[in-house]
């Protein structure tokens, strides 16, 4: 059983790195979540996380899993095992944390889910590696800059580092050039899409991001 769960976790983690682009959904109204996911997936996004501070995040994870069989739907802002268990019960396929927490990794791995673990300092990164995090989410990356991120890749050359926070269309290529295994985008993708024009605008923006990804 453990081998099957490990295989599932590793396969999901590999897909996230293959897709290279992760959308972070943090919204104030639960009713805005499903239309946004529909638009993002139709535009070409294959990995999305719904943050735990989005109202009804558990229900929206379950709904998104049912509606989008070919997309990976994860849970973000999972700061403790209570939230991790709620996300697992809702059907999340991966867990994203802003902090470095061994107990969250242990719980997620018991259920075959990879963890994108938040880390900022070299000590955080070393701890995340020690805790067996699948991908290390350098957060908030934008506040520290591409140079800081690249510096981390020196001592941690084997680590799978993904910048989160401050990733834009103008700088996304720089993060990949600095050694990122992927990038997560929040602000530009967290839109209310109630009209055809709003859907069209977001679709164009997503495609612009996809065009910037390394081939």
Tab-separated table of C-alpha atoms in Angstrom:
chain	number	residue	atom	x	y	z
A	1	UNK	CA	0.000	0.000	0.000
A	2	UNK	CA	2.817	2.366	0.911
A	3	UNK	CA	4.445	1.820	-2.477
A	4	UNK	CA	1.200	2.692	-4.271
A	5	UNK	CA	0.838	5.878	-2.225
A	6	UNK	CA	4.474	6.817	-2.865
A	7	UNK	CA	3.994	6.250	-6.593
A	8	UNK	CA	0.836	8.383	-6.591
A	9	UNK	CA	2.646	11.180	-4.739
A	10	UNK	CA	5.676	11.105	-7.000
A	11	UNK	CA	3.525	11.031	-10.144
A	12	UNK	CA	1.520	14.060	-8.992
A	13	UNK	CA	4.671	15.938	-8.073
A	14	UNK	CA	6.170	15.141	-11.484
A	15	UNK	CA	3.045	16.471	-13.216
A	16	UNK	CA	3.196	19.757	-11.291
A	17	UNK	CA	6.801	20.212	-12.439
A	18	UNK	CA	5.865	19.202	-15.968
A	19	UNK	CA	3.057	21.792	-16.090
A	20	UNK	CA	5.483	24.432	-14.701
A	21	UNK	CA	2.650	26.896	-13.948
A	22	UNK	CA	0.457	26.749	-10.846
A	23	UNK	CA	-2.534	29.040	-10.314
A	24	UNK	CA	-3.281	30.177	-6.755
A	25	UNK	CA	-6.935	30.990	-6.099
A	26	UNK	CA	-7.621	33.194	-3.098
A	27	UNK	CA	-11.073	34.747	-3.358
A	28	UNK	CA	-13.473	36.552	-1.033
A	29	UNK	CA	-16.687	35.035	-2.401
A	30	UNK	CA	-17.203	31.310	-2.734
A	31	UNK	CA	-19.512	31.806	-5.719
A	32	UNK	CA	-16.611	33.262	-7.726
A	33	UNK	CA	-14.412	30.156	-7.413
A	34	UNK	CA	-16.001	27.702	-9.870
A	35	UNK	CA	-16.340	30.191	-12.783
A	36	UNK	CA	-12.698	31.194	-12.325
A	37	UNK	CA	-11.496	27.583	-12.301
A	38	UNK	CA	-13.543	26.857	-15.436
A	39	UNK	CA	-11.915	29.799	-17.204
A	40	UNK	CA	-8.366	28.994	-16.083
A	41	UNK	CA	-8.604	25.307	-17.017
A	42	UNK	CA	-10.159	26.087	-20.387
A	43	UNK	CA	-7.341	28.568	-21.010
A	44	UNK	CA	-4.709	25.891	-20.401
A	45	UNK	CA	-3.946	25.819	-16.660
A	46	UNK	CA	-3.606	22.223	-15.427
A	47	UNK	CA	-2.636	22.733	-11.755
A	48	UNK	CA	-4.580	24.949	-9.356
A	49	UNK	CA	-4.651	25.438	-5.612
A	50	UNK	CA	-7.611	26.808	-3.672
A	51	UNK	CA	-6.437	28.505	-0.493
A	52	UNK	CA	-7.919	27.547	2.856
A	53	UNK	CA	-8.897	31.171	3.537
A	54	UNK	CA	-11.196	31.172	0.509
A	55	UNK	CA	-14.763	30.697	1.815
A	56	UNK	CA	-15.963	27.125	1.283
A	57	UNK	CA	-12.573	25.955	0.061
A	58	UNK	CA	-13.346	22.323	0.860
A	59	UNK	CA	-16.580	22.284	-1.155
A	60	UNK	CA	-14.869	24.060	-4.044
A	61	UNK	CA	-12.042	21.502	-4.117
A	62	UNK	CA	-14.592	18.686	-4.261
A	63	UNK	CA	-16.586	20.432	-6.997
A	64	UNK	CA	-13.490	21.223	-9.038
A	65	UNK	CA	-12.277	17.615	-8.830
A	66	UNK	CA	-15.632	16.453	-10.206
A	67	UNK	CA	-15.792	19.083	-12.941
A	68	UNK	CA	-12.177	18.922	-14.158
A	69	UNK	CA	-10.934	15.346	-14.258
A	70	UNK	CA	-7.773	16.231	-16.173
A	71	UNK	CA	-6.619	19.064	-13.891
A	72	UNK	CA	-4.783	18.790	-10.588
A	73	UNK	CA	-6.682	20.498	-7.775
A	74	UNK	CA	-4.766	21.218	-4.587
A	75	UNK	CA	-5.245	23.074	-1.317
A	76	UNK	CA	-3.168	26.094	-0.357
A	77	UNK	CA	-2.440	28.063	2.807
A	78	UNK	CA	-2.395	24.795	4.759
A	79	UNK	CA	-0.602	25.939	7.895
A	80	UNK	CA	-1.385	22.983	10.173
A	81	UNK	CA	-2.583	19.378	10.201
A	82	UNK	CA	-6.199	20.342	10.951
A	83	UNK	CA	-6.437	22.206	7.650
A	84	UNK	CA	-4.435	19.472	5.927
A	85	UNK	CA	-6.941	16.830	7.027
A	86	UNK	CA	-9.856	18.987	5.839
A	87	UNK	CA	-8.154	19.366	2.455
A	88	UNK	CA	-7.458	15.631	2.215
A	89	UNK	CA	-11.075	14.817	3.095
A	90	UNK	CA	-12.248	17.241	0.394
A	91	UNK	CA	-10.199	15.408	-2.240
A	92	UNK	CA	-7.196	17.718	-2.650
A	93	UNK	CA	-4.508	16.161	-4.845
A	94	UNK	CA	-1.629	18.140	-3.378
A	95	UNK	CA	-0.960	20.360	-0.360
A	96	UNK	CA	0.677	23.794	-0.379
A	97	UNK	CA	1.923	25.501	2.780
A	98	UNK	CA	3.298	28.994	3.435
A	99	UNK	CA	5.373	27.643	6.332
A	100	UNK	CA	7.697	24.735	7.136
A	101	UNK	CA	5.794	22.083	9.110
A	102	UNK	CA	6.934	18.464	9.328
A	103	UNK	CA	3.587	17.193	10.629
A	104	UNK	CA	1.803	18.424	7.492
A	105	UNK	CA	4.271	16.552	5.259
A	106	UNK	CA	3.885	13.368	7.290
A	107	UNK	CA	0.078	13.504	7.116
A	108	UNK	CA	-0.057	14.325	3.405
A	109	UNK	CA	2.413	11.572	2.534
A	110	UNK	CA	0.323	9.041	4.462
A	111	UNK	CA	-2.421	9.809	1.945
A	112	UNK	CA	-0.192	9.813	-1.131
A	113	UNK	CA	-0.217	13.604	-1.600
A	114	UNK	CA	2.853	15.696	-2.412
A	115	UNK	CA	3.589	18.835	-0.408
A	116	UNK	CA	4.788	22.140	-1.805
A	117	UNK	CA	6.302	23.437	1.420
A	118	UNK	CA	6.819	27.110	2.152
A	119	UNK	CA	10.393	28.153	2.992
A	120	UNK	CA	12.348	31.398	2.792
A	121	UNK	CA	15.674	31.214	4.633
A	122	UNK	CA	18.441	28.685	4.009
A	123	UNK	CA	17.471	27.077	7.326
A	124	UNK	CA	13.845	26.790	6.172
A	125	UNK	CA	14.948	25.180	2.905
A	126	UNK	CA	17.247	22.751	4.717
A	127	UNK	CA	14.415	21.829	7.092
A	128	UNK	CA	11.955	21.340	4.216
A	129	UNK	CA	14.443	18.987	2.553
A	130	UNK	CA	14.914	17.138	5.854
A	131	UNK	CA	11.130	16.829	6.219
A	132	UNK	CA	10.938	15.254	2.741
A	133	UNK	CA	8.901	18.044	1.122
A	134	UNK	CA	8.322	17.235	-2.551
A	135	UNK	CA	8.734	20.774	-3.868
A	136	UNK	CA	10.047	23.732	-1.885
A	137	UNK	CA	7.951	26.839	-2.314
A	138	UNK	CA	10.211	29.856	-1.835
A	139	UNK	CA	7.822	32.405	-0.341
A	140	UNK	CA	7.565	35.352	-0.523
A	141	UNK	CA	9.964	35.167	-3.438
A	142	UNK	CA	9.123	38.537	-4.985
A	143	UNK	CA	9.982	40.413	-1.798
A	144	UNK	CA	13.480	38.911	-1.842
A	145	UNK	CA	14.084	39.044	-5.586
A	146	UNK	CA	15.443	36.773	-8.299
A	147	UNK	CA	19.023	37.242	-7.095
A	148	UNK	CA	18.167	35.839	-3.667
A	149	UNK	CA	16.341	32.905	-5.238
A	150	UNK	CA	19.320	32.131	-7.477
A	151	UNK	CA	21.643	32.295	-4.462
A	152	UNK	CA	19.579	29.547	-2.788
A	153	UNK	CA	20.132	27.255	-5.761
A	154	UNK	CA	23.881	27.217	-4.974
A	155	UNK	CA	23.904	25.250	-1.714
A	156	UNK	CA	20.577	23.588	-2.544
A	157	UNK	CA	21.296	22.632	-6.140
A	158	UNK	CA	19.392	19.341	-5.870
A	159	UNK	CA	16.262	20.895	-4.360
A	160	UNK	CA	13.130	21.485	-6.408
A	161	UNK	CA	12.557	25.205	-5.790
A	162	UNK	CA	9.410	27.028	-6.888
A	163	UNK	CA	9.052	30.794	-6.388
A	164	UNK	CA	5.718	32.072	-5.118
A	165	UNK	CA	4.728	35.691	-4.552
A	166	UNK	CA	5.497	38.502	-6.955
A	167	UNK	CA	5.582	36.371	-10.110
A	168	UNK	CA	4.438	38.443	-13.097
A	169	UNK	CA	4.337	38.182	-16.867
A	170	UNK	CA	7.305	40.550	-17.019
A	171	UNK	CA	9.570	38.559	-14.701
A	172	UNK	CA	8.468	34.908	-14.940
A	173	UNK	CA	11.228	34.040	-17.420
A	174	UNK	CA	13.860	35.372	-15.000
A	175	UNK	CA	12.751	32.922	-12.310
A	176	UNK	CA	13.088	29.971	-14.662
A	177	UNK	CA	16.474	31.243	-15.802
A	178	UNK	CA	17.457	31.302	-12.093
A	179	UNK	CA	16.649	27.607	-11.725
A	180	UNK	CA	12.968	27.423	-10.781
A	181	UNK	CA	11.264	24.054	-11.330
A	182	UNK	CA	7.966	25.898	-11.752
A	183	UNK	CA	6.219	29.115	-10.757
A	184	UNK	CA	2.964	29.933	-9.009
A	185	UNK	CA	0.853	32.950	-9.922
A	186	UNK	CA	-1.852	34.481	-7.763
A	187	UNK	CA	-2.656	38.142	-8.422
A	188	UNK	CA	-2.971	38.033	-12.194
A	189	UNK	CA	-5.098	34.879	-12.096
A	190	UNK	CA	-7.399	35.791	-9.186
A	191	UNK	CA	-10.022	37.553	-11.253
A	192	UNK	CA	-13.795	37.743	-11.094
A	193	UNK	CA	-15.026	36.355	-14.404
A	194	UNK	CA	-18.745	37.003	-14.715
A	195	UNK	CA	-18.830	38.377	-18.256
A	196	UNK	CA	-17.644	37.130	-21.625
A	197	UNK	CA	-15.187	40.041	-21.797
A	198	UNK	CA	-13.700	39.170	-18.410
A	199	UNK	CA	-13.309	35.546	-19.461
A	200	UNK	CA	-11.714	36.587	-22.739
A	201	UNK	CA	-9.264	38.953	-21.036
A	202	UNK	CA	-8.175	36.328	-18.507
A	203	UNK	CA	-7.845	33.651	-21.196
A	204	UNK	CA	-5.511	35.908	-23.190
A	205	UNK	CA	-3.443	36.622	-20.073
A	206	UNK	CA	-3.120	32.920	-19.228
A	207	UNK	CA	-1.999	32.114	-22.755
A	208	UNK	CA	0.621	34.887	-22.516
A	209	UNK	CA	1.993	33.267	-19.356
A	210	UNK	CA	2.008	29.815	-20.973
A	211	UNK	CA	3.935	31.212	-23.949
A	212	UNK	CA	6.662	32.407	-21.546
A	213	UNK	CA	7.229	28.964	-20.018
A	214	UNK	CA	10.458	27.176	-20.937
A	215	UNK	CA	9.897	24.538	-23.595
